[in-house]
Coordinates of C-alpha atoms in Angstrom, one line a residue:
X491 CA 26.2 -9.8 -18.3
X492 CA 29.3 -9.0 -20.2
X493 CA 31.3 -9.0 -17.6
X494 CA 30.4 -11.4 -14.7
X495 CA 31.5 -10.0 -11.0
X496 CA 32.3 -12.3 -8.5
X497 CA 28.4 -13.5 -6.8
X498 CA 27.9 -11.8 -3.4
X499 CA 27.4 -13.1 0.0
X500 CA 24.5 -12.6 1.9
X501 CA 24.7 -12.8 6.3
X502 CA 24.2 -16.1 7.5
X503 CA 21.0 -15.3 8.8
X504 CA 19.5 -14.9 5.6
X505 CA 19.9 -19.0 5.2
X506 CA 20.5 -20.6 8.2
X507 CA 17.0 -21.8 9.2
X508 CA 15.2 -21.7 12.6
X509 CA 16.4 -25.4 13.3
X510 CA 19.7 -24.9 12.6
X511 CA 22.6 -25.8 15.3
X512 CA 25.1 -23.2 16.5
X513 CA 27.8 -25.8 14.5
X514 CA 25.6 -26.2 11.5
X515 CA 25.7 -22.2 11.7
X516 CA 29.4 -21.8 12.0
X517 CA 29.5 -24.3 9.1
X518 CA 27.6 -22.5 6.9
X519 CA 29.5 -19.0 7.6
X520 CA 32.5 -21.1 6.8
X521 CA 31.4 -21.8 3.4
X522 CA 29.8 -19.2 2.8
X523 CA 33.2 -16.7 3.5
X524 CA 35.3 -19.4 1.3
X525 CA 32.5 -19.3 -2.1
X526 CA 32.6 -15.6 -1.6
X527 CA 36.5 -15.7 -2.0
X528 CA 36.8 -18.7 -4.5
X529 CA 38.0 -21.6 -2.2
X530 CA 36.2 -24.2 -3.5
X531 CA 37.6 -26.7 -2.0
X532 CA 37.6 -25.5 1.7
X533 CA 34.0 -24.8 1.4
X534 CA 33.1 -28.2 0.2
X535 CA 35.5 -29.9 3.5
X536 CA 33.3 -26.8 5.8
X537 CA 29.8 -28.7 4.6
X538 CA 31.1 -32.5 4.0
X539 CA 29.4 -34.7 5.9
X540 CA 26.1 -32.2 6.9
X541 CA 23.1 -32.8 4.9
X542 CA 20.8 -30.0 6.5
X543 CA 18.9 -27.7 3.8
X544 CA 20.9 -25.0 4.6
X545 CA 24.0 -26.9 3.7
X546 CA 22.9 -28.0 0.5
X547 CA 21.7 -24.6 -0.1
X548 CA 25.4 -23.7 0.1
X549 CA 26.5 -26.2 -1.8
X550 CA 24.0 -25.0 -5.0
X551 CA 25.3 -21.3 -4.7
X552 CA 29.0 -23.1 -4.7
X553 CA 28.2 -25.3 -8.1
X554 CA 26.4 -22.7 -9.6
X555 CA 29.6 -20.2 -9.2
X556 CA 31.6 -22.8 -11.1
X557 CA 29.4 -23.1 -13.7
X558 CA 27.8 -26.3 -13.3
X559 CA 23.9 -25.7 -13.7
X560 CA 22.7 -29.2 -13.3
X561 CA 24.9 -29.7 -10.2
X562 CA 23.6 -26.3 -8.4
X563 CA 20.0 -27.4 -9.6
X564 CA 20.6 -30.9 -7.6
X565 CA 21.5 -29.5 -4.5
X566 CA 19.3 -26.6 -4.6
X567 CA 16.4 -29.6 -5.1
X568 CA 17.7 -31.3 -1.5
X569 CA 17.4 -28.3 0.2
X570 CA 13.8 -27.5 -0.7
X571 CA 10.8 -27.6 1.1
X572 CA 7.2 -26.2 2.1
X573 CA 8.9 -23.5 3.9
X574 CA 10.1 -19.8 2.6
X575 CA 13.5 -21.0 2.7
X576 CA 12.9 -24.5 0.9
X577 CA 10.5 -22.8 -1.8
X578 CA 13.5 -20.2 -2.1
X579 CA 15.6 -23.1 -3.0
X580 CA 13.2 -24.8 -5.4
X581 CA 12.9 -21.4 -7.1
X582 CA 16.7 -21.3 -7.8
X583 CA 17.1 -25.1 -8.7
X584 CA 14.6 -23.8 -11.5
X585 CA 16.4 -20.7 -12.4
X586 CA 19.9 -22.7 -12.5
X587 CA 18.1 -24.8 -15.2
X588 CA 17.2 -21.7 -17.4
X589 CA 13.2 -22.1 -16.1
X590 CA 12.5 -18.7 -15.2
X591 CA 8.8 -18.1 -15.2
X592 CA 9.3 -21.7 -13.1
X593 CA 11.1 -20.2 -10.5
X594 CA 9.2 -16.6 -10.5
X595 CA 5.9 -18.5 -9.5
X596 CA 8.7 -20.4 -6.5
X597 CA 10.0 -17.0 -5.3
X598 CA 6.3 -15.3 -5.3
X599 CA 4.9 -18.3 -3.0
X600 CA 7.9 -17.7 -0.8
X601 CA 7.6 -13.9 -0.7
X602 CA 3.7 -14.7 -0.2
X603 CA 3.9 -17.2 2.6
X604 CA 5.7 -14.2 4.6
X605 CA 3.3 -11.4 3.2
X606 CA 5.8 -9.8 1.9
X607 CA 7.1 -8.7 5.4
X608 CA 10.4 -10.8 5.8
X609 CA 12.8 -8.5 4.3
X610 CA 15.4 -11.7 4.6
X611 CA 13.4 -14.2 2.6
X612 CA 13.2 -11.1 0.1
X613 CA 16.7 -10.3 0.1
X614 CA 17.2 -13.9 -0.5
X615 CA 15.1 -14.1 -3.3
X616 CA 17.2 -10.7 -4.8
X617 CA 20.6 -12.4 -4.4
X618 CA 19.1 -15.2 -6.3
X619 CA 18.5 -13.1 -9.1
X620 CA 22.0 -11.4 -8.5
X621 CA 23.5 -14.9 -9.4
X622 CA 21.2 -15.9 -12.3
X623 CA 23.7 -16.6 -15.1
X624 CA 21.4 -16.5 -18.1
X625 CA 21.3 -14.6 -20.8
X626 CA 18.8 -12.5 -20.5
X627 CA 16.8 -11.3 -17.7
X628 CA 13.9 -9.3 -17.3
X629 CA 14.5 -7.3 -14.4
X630 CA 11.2 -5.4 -13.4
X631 CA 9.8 -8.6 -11.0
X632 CA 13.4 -9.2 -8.5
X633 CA 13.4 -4.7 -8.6
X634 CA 10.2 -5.6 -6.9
X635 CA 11.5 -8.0 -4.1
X636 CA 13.9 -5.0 -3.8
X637 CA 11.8 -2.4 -3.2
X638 CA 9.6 -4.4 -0.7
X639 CA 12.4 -5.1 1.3
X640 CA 13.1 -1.3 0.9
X641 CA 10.1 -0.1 2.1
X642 CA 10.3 -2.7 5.3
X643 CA 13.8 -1.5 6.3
X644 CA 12.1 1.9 6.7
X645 CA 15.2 3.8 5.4
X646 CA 17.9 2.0 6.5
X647 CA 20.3 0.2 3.7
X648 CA 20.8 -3.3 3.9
X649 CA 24.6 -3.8 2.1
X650 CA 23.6 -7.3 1.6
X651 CA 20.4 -5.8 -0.4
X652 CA 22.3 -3.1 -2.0
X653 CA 24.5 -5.4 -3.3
X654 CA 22.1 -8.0 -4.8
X655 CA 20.0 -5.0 -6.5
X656 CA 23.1 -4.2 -7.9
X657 CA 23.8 -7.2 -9.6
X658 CA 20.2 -7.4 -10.8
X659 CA 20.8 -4.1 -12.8
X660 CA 23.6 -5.7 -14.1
X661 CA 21.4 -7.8 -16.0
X662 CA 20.3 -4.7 -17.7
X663 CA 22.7 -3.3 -20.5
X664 CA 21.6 0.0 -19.4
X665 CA 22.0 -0.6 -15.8
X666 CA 25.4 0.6 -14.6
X667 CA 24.2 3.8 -13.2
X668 CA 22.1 1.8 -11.1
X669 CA 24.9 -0.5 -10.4
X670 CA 27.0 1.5 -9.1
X671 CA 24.6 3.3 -6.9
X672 CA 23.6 0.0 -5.2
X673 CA 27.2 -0.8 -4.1
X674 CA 27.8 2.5 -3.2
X675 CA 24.7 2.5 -1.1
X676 CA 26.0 -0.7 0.4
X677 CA 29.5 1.0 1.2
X678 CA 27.3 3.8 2.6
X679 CA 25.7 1.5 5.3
X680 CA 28.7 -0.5 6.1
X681 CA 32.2 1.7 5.2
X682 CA 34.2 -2.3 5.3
X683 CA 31.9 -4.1 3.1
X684 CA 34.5 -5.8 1.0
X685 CA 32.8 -7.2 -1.6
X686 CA 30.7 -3.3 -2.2
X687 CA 34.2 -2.2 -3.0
X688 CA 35.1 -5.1 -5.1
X689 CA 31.4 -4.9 -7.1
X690 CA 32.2 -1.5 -7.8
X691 CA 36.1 -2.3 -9.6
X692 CA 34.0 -4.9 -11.7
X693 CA 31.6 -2.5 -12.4
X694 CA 34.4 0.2 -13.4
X695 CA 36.4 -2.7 -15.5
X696 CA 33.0 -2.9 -17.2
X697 CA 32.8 0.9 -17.9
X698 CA 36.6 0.5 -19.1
X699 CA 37.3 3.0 -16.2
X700 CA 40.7 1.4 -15.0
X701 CA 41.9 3.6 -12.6
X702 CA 38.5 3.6 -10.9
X703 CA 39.0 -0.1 -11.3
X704 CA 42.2 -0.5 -9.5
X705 CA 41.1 2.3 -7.0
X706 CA 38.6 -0.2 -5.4
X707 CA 40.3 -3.3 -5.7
X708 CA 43.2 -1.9 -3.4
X709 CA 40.5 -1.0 -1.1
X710 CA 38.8 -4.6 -1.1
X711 CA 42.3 -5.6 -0.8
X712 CA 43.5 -3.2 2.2
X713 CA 40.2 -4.1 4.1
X714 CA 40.9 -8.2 3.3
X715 CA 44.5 -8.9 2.1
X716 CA 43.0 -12.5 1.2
X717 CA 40.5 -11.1 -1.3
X718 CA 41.6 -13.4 -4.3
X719 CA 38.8 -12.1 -6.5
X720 CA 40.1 -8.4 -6.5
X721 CA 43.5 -9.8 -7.6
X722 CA 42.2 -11.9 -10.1
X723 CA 39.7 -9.5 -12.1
X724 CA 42.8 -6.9 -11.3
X725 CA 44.9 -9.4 -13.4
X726 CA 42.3 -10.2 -15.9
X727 CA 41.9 -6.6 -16.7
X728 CA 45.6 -5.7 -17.2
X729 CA 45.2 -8.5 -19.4
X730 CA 42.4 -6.7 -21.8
X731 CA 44.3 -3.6 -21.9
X732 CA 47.4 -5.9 -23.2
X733 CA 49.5 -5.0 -20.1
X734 CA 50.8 -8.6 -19.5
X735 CA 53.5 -7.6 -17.0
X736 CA 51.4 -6.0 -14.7
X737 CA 49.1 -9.1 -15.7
X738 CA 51.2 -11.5 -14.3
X739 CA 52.1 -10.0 -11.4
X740 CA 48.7 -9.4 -10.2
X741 CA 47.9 -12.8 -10.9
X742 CA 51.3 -14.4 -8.6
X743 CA 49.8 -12.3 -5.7
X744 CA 46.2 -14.1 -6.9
X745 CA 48.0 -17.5 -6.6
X746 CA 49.5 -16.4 -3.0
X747 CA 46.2 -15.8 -1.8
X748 CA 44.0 -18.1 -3.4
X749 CA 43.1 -22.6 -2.9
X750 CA 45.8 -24.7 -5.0
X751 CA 43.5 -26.1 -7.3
X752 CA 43.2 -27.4 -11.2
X753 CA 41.2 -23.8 -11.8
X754 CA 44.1 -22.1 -10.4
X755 CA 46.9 -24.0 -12.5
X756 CA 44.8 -23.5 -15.3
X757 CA 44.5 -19.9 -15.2
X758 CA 47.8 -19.2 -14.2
X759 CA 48.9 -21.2 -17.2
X760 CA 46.9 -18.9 -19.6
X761 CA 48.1 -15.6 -17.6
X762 CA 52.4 -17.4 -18.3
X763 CA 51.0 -17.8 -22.3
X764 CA 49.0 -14.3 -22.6
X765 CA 52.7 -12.8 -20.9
X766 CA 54.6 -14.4 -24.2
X767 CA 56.1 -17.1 -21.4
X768 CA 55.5 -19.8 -23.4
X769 CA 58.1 -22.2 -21.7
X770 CA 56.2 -21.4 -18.2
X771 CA 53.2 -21.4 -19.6
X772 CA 53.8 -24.8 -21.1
X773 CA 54.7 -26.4 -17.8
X774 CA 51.2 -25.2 -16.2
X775 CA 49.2 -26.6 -19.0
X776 CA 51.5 -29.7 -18.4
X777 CA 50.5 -30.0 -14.5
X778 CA 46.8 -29.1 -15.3
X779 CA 46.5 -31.8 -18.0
X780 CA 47.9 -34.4 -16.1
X781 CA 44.5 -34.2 -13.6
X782 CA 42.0 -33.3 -16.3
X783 CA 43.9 -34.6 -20.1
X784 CA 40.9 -34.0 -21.8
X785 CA 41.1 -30.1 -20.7
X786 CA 40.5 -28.3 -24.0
X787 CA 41.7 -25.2 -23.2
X788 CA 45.0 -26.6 -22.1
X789 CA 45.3 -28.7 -25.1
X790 CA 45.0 -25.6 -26.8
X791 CA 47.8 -23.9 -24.8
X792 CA 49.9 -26.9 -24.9
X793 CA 49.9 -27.3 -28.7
X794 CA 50.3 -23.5 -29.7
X795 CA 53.1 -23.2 -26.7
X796 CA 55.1 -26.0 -28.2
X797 CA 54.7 -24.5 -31.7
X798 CA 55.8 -20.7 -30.0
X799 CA 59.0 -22.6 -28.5
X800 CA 60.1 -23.9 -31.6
X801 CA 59.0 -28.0 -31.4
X802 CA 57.1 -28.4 -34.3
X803 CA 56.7 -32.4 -34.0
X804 CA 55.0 -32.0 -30.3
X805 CA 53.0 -29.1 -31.3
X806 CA 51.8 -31.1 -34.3
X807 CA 50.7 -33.8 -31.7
X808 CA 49.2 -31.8 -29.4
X809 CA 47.7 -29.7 -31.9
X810 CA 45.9 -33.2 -32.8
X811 CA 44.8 -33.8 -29.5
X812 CA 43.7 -30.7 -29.0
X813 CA 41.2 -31.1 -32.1
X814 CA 39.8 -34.1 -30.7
X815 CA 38.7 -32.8 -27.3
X816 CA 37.2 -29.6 -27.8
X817 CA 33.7 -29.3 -28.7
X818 CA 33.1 -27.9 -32.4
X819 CA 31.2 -25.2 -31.4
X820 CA 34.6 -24.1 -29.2
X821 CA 37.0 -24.3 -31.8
X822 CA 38.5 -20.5 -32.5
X823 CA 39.5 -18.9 -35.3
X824 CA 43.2 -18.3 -33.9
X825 CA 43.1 -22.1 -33.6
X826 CA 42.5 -23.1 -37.0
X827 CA 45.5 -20.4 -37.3
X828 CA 47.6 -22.0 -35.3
X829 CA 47.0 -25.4 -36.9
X830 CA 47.7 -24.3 -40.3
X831 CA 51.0 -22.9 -39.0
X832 CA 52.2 -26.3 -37.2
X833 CA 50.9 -28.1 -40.3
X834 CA 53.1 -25.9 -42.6
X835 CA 56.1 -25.8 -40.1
X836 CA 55.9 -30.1 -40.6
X837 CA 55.4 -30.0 -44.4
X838 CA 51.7 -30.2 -44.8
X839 CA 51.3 -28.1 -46.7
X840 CA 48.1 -29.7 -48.3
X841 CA 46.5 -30.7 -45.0
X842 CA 47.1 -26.5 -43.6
X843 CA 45.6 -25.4 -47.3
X844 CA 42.0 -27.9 -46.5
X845 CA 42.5 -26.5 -42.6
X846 CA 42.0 -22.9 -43.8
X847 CA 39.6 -23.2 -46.8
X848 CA 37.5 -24.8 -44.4
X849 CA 37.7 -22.3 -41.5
X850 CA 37.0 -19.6 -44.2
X851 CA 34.1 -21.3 -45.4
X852 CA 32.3 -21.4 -42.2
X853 CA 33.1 -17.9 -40.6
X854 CA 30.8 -14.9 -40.8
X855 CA 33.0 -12.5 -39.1
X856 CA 34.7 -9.9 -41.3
X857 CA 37.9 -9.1 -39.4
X858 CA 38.0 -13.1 -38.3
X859 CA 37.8 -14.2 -41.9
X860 CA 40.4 -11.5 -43.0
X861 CA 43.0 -12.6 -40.8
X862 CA 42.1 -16.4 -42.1
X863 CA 42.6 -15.3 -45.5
X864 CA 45.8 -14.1 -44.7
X865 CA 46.9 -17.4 -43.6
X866 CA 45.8 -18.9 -46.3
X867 CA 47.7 -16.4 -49.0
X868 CA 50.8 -17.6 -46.3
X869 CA 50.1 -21.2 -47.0
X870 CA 50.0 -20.9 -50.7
X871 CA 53.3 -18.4 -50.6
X872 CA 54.9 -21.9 -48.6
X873 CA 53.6 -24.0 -51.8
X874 CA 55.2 -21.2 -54.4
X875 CA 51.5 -20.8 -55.9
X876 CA 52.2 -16.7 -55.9
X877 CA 49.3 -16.2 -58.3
X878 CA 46.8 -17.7 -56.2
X879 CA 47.6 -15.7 -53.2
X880 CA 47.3 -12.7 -55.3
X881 CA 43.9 -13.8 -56.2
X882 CA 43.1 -14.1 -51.9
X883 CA 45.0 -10.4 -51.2
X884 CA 43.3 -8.7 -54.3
X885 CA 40.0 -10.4 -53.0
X886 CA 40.1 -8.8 -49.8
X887 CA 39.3 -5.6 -50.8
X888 CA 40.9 -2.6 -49.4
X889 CA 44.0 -3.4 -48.1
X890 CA 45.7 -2.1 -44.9
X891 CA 49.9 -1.5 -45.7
X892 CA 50.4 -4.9 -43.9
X893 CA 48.5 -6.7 -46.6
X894 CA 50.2 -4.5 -49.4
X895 CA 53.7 -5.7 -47.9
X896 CA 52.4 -9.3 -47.8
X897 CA 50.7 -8.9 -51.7
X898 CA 53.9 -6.6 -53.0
X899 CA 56.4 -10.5 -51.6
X900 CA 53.6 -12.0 -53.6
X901 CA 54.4 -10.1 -56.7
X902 CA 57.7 -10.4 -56.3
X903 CA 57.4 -14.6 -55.6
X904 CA 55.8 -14.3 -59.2
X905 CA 58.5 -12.3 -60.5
X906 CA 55.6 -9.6 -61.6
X907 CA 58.5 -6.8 -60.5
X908 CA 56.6 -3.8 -61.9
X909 CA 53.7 -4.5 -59.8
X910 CA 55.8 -5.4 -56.3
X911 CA 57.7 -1.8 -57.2
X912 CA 54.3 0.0 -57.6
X913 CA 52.7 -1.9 -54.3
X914 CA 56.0 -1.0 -52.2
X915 CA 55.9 2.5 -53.2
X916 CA 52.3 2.9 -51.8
X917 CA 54.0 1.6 -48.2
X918 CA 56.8 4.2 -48.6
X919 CA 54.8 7.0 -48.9
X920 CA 52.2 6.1 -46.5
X921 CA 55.2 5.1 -43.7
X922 CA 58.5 7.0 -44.9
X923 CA 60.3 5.8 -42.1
X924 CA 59.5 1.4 -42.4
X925 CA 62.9 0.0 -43.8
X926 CA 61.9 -3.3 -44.8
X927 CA 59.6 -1.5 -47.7
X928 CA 62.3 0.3 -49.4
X929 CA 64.6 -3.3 -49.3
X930 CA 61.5 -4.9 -50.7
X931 CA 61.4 -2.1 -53.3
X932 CA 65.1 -2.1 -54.0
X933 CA 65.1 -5.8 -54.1
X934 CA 62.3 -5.6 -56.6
X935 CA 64.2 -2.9 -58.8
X936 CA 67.2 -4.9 -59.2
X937 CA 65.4 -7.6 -60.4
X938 CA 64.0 -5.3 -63.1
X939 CA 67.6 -4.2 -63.6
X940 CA 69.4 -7.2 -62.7
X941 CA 72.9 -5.9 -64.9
X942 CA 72.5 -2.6 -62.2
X943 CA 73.6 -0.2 -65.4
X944 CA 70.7 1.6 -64.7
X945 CA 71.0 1.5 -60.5
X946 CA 67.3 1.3 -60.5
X947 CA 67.6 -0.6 -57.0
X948 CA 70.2 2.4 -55.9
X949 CA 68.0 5.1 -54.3
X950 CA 66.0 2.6 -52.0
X951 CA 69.2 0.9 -50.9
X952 CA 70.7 4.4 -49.8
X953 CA 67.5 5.0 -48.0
X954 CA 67.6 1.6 -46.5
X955 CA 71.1 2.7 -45.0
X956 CA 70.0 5.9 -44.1
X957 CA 67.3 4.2 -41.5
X958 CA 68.6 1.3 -40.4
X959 CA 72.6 2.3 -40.3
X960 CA 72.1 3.4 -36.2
X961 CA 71.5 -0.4 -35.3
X962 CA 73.8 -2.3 -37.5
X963 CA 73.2 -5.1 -35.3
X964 CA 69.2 -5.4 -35.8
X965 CA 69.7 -4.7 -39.6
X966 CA 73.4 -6.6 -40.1
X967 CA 72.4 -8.4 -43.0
X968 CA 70.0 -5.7 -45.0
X969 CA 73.2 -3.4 -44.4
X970 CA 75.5 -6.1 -45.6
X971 CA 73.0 -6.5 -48.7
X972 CA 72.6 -2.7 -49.2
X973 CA 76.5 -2.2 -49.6
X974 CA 77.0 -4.7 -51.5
X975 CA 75.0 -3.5 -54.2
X976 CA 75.8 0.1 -53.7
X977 CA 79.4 -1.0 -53.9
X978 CA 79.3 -3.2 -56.9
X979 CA 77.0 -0.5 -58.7
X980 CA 80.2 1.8 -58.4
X981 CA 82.6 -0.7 -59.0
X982 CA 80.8 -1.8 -62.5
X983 CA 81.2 1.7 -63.5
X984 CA 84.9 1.8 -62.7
X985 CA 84.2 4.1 -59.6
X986 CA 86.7 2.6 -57.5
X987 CA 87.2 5.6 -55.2
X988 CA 83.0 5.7 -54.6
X989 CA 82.9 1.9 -54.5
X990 CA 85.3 1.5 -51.1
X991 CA 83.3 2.3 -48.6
X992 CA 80.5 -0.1 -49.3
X993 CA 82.9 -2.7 -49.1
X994 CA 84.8 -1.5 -46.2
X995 CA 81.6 -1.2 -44.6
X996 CA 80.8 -4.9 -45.2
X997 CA 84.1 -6.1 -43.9
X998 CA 83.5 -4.0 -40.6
X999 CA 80.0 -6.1 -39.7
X1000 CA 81.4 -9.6 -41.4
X1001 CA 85.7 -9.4 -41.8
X1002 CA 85.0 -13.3 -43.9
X1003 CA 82.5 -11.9 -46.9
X1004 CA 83.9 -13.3 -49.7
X1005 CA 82.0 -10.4 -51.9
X1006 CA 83.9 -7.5 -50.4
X1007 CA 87.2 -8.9 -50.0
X1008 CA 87.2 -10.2 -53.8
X1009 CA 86.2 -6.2 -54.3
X1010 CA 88.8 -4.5 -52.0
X1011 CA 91.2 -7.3 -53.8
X1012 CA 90.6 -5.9 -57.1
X1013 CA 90.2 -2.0 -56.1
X1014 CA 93.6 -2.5 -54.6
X1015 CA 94.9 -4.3 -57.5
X1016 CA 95.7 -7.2 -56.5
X1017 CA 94.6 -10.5 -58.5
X1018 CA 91.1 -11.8 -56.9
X1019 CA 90.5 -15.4 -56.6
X1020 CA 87.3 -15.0 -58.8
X1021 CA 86.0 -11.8 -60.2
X1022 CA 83.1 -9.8 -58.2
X1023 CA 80.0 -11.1 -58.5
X1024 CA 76.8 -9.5 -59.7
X1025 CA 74.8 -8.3 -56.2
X1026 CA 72.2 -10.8 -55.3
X1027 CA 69.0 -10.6 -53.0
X1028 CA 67.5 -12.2 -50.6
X1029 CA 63.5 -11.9 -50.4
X1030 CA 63.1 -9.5 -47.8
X1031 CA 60.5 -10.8 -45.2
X1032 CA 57.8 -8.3 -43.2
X1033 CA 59.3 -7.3 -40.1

């Protein structure tokens, strides 16, 4: 399953054996009620201390929900035995190990031992197929369990049923429809079925239907204000659709709700960092690594946080540390970004070069290795090798306008002006309105006219103004450029009258620039300390 929904609860009934006590019974209802809303912890303290099978049972479905196979096989093994329940668990210690066919022969013994007329041993058997994890499923023998139990209810849903056969068929790639008819089968027979409403948002997260989505969370929510799960996948899925605000907020009504635990610091750290609050997020992964140091993901937050705040040094040594705790086979491709950045950002420049030629070396993924390569053409940019990161831009291929910005700076760096002017015109004409083109292109034009007679550079910086001149603040110092060479182009032609206002304009945003008031000086008349200077450029950077 793409998308993994939160794993159902089934009555108590359905595992609470004939010899169970009334107290081993409330226990179990305890735990049961906190696994299906993610408190860990409080279903652990509801079983400590009782070792019936039915408790241990509990204790498998909790480990298994938190990922840990060969912990949910363990207990599942204690609470086996000869009868339907205890071959039930045997069948899911097998299928928490991957040993499907294993487990299939477990669950047909149990089905067979009742004849196939205990529709809660079979309903039991569906919800452990509901929870399977794996990744892959053949879904034609638990459909079977299903429609046994079906056939024995004469009619009459079950909504613990309906919502196990719906997570079966969402095993299936092509089993949404089906999906979403279980759970709303399940609402059908019981309108305050919580989790039915909470299956179906997952389902419509799944099928990128987000108002669907938040549609039924609310009502999981409205029916149990304590649902953490509905705020949580609510968060999460704000989060795909980049809407980090709404992220965040979800995810604070998540925390109000949900155990203090390291799970919850840690995914309320990556919630702070995915919302661009790097400080916040910083101070999570801080908390969370002071339990669990070796926390890779953390590490990873720590480390590209520091770098996002500005301290290079600790982002350096956390990137470092980072690197040695995460398994290779986790390592992302934004990470080997990030470490080339922090490397460059510290001077090693060398050590980000071998970083990225590595990365590139071993990825397969088109879009993955294109943003690598861009990295790389960054790293070389940072050593002043220009012509090599024209070789990794002209190597790409077709480039989108963000690459011909990044290959026209290139051109430039390598003083190949003829080629930056011909790059930034393509950006001009493809995006009239992006400013920083035409001061790339007017920088690149004075440079091929560096004396100005020929006010090559004159047309783009008078388009430059013409865009950026209504935020003089965001664009101070292109504006301050712009004039100045507009105003010395003038003045070198003895245009005094033309040449004014560039300078005026100049002293306006900065009343100390020596430039313009050694122009106005000599417009005026009066003797300038030194004569005006030719107009110089500053590479202009992609915005």
């Amino acid at each position: 399953m793409s998308y993994k929904p939160w794993k159902p609860l089934l009555l108590t009934v359905l595992t609470v054996g004939a010899g169970a006590t009334a107290a081993t019974a409330q226990n179990i209802a305890t735990a049961q009620k906190a696994i299906e809303l993610g408190r860990y912890n409080e279903a652990r303290a509801a079983l400590r201390g009782n070792s019936s099978p039915e408790a241990n049972f509990e204790l498998g479905r909790l480990y298994q929900m938190r990922d840990l196979p060969d912990s949910a096989s363990y207990f599942f093994n204690r609470a086996a035995g000869p009868t339907p329940f205890g071959q039930v668990a045997e069948g899911r210690a097998l299928l928490a190990k991957g040993r499907a066919s294993e487990a299939d022969a477990k669950f047909s013994a149990a089905a067979a031992a009742t004849k196939n007329k205990d529709p809660k041993v079979l309903t039991m058997i569906a919800q452990a197929y509901g929870e399977y994890d794996g990744k892959s499923l053949d879904i034609t023998k638990p459909l079977t369990y299903v429609k046994t139990a079906e056939v024995l209810s004469k009619g009459k849903d079950d909504p613990a049923l309906m919502v196990a056969r719906g997570d079966i068929y969402l095993h299936s790639d092509a089993g949404g429809g089906e999906a979403m008819s279980s759970y709303d089968r399940a609402i059908a027979a019981n309108p305050n079925y919580t989790e039915a409403y909470y299956k179906r948002g997952v389902l419509n997260v799944r099928s990128k239907n987000g108002a669907g989505a938040q549609e039924n969370f609310n009502k999981a929510i409205a029916l149990n204000s304590g649902y953490a799960p509905a705020y949580l996948d609510m968060a999460t899925m704000y989060a795909s659709a980049s809407q980090y605000d709404k992220a965040l907020a979800a995810f604070q009504q998540y925390t109000n709700v949900a155990e203090k635990s390291p799970s919850t610091t840690e995914k309320y750290a990556a919630f702070l960092y995915l919302s661009k609050k790097y400080p916040e997020a910083l101070a999570q992964a801080n908390e969370a690594l002071a339990k669990e140091p070796n926390n890779p993901t953390m590490n990873r937050i720590k480390a590209t946080s520091l770098y996002e705040t500005g301290d290079y040094a600790g982002a350096a040594t956390a990137m470092d540390q980072f690197m040695k705790v995460v398994p290779a086979d986790k390592i992302l491709v934004d990470d080997y970004s990030y470490q080339s950045k922090i490397l460059l950002k510290n001077g090693r420049n060398d050590e980000a070069l071998s970083v990225l030629q590595k990365a590139i070396a071993g990825t397969t993924d088109p879009a993955k290795k294109a943003d690598l390569q861009n990295d790389l053409a960054s790293v070389y940019l940072a050593k002043k090798d220009y012509p090599a990161a024209i070789r990794i831009y002209k190597s790409k291929g077709n480039l989108d306008l963000a690459d011909q910005f990044r290959i026209g700076s290139a051109y430039s760096g390598n003083k190949q002006y003829t080629q930056a002017d011909s790059v930034y015109n393509i950006i001009t004409t493809a995006k009239p309105t992006y400013a920083p083109a035409y001061q790339a292109r007017a920088q690149a034009n004075f440079r091929l006219d560096p004396d100005s007679k020929k006010g090559l550079a004159k047309p783009y910086y008078e388009k430059y103004i013409e865009l950026t001149s209504a935020d003089p603040t965001k664009y101070r110092s292109g504006l301050i450029e712009a004039n100045n060479y507009l105003g010395y182009y003038n003045l070198q032609k003895g245009d005094k009258l033309a040449a004014t206002p560039y300078y005026q304009k100049i002293l306006e945003m900065d009343p100390t620039n020596a430039d313009a008031t050694n122009a106005m000086k000599i417009i005026k008349g009066v003797p300038a300390k030194t004569t005006t200077t030719k107009k110089t450029t500053t590479t202009v950077k992609k915005k």
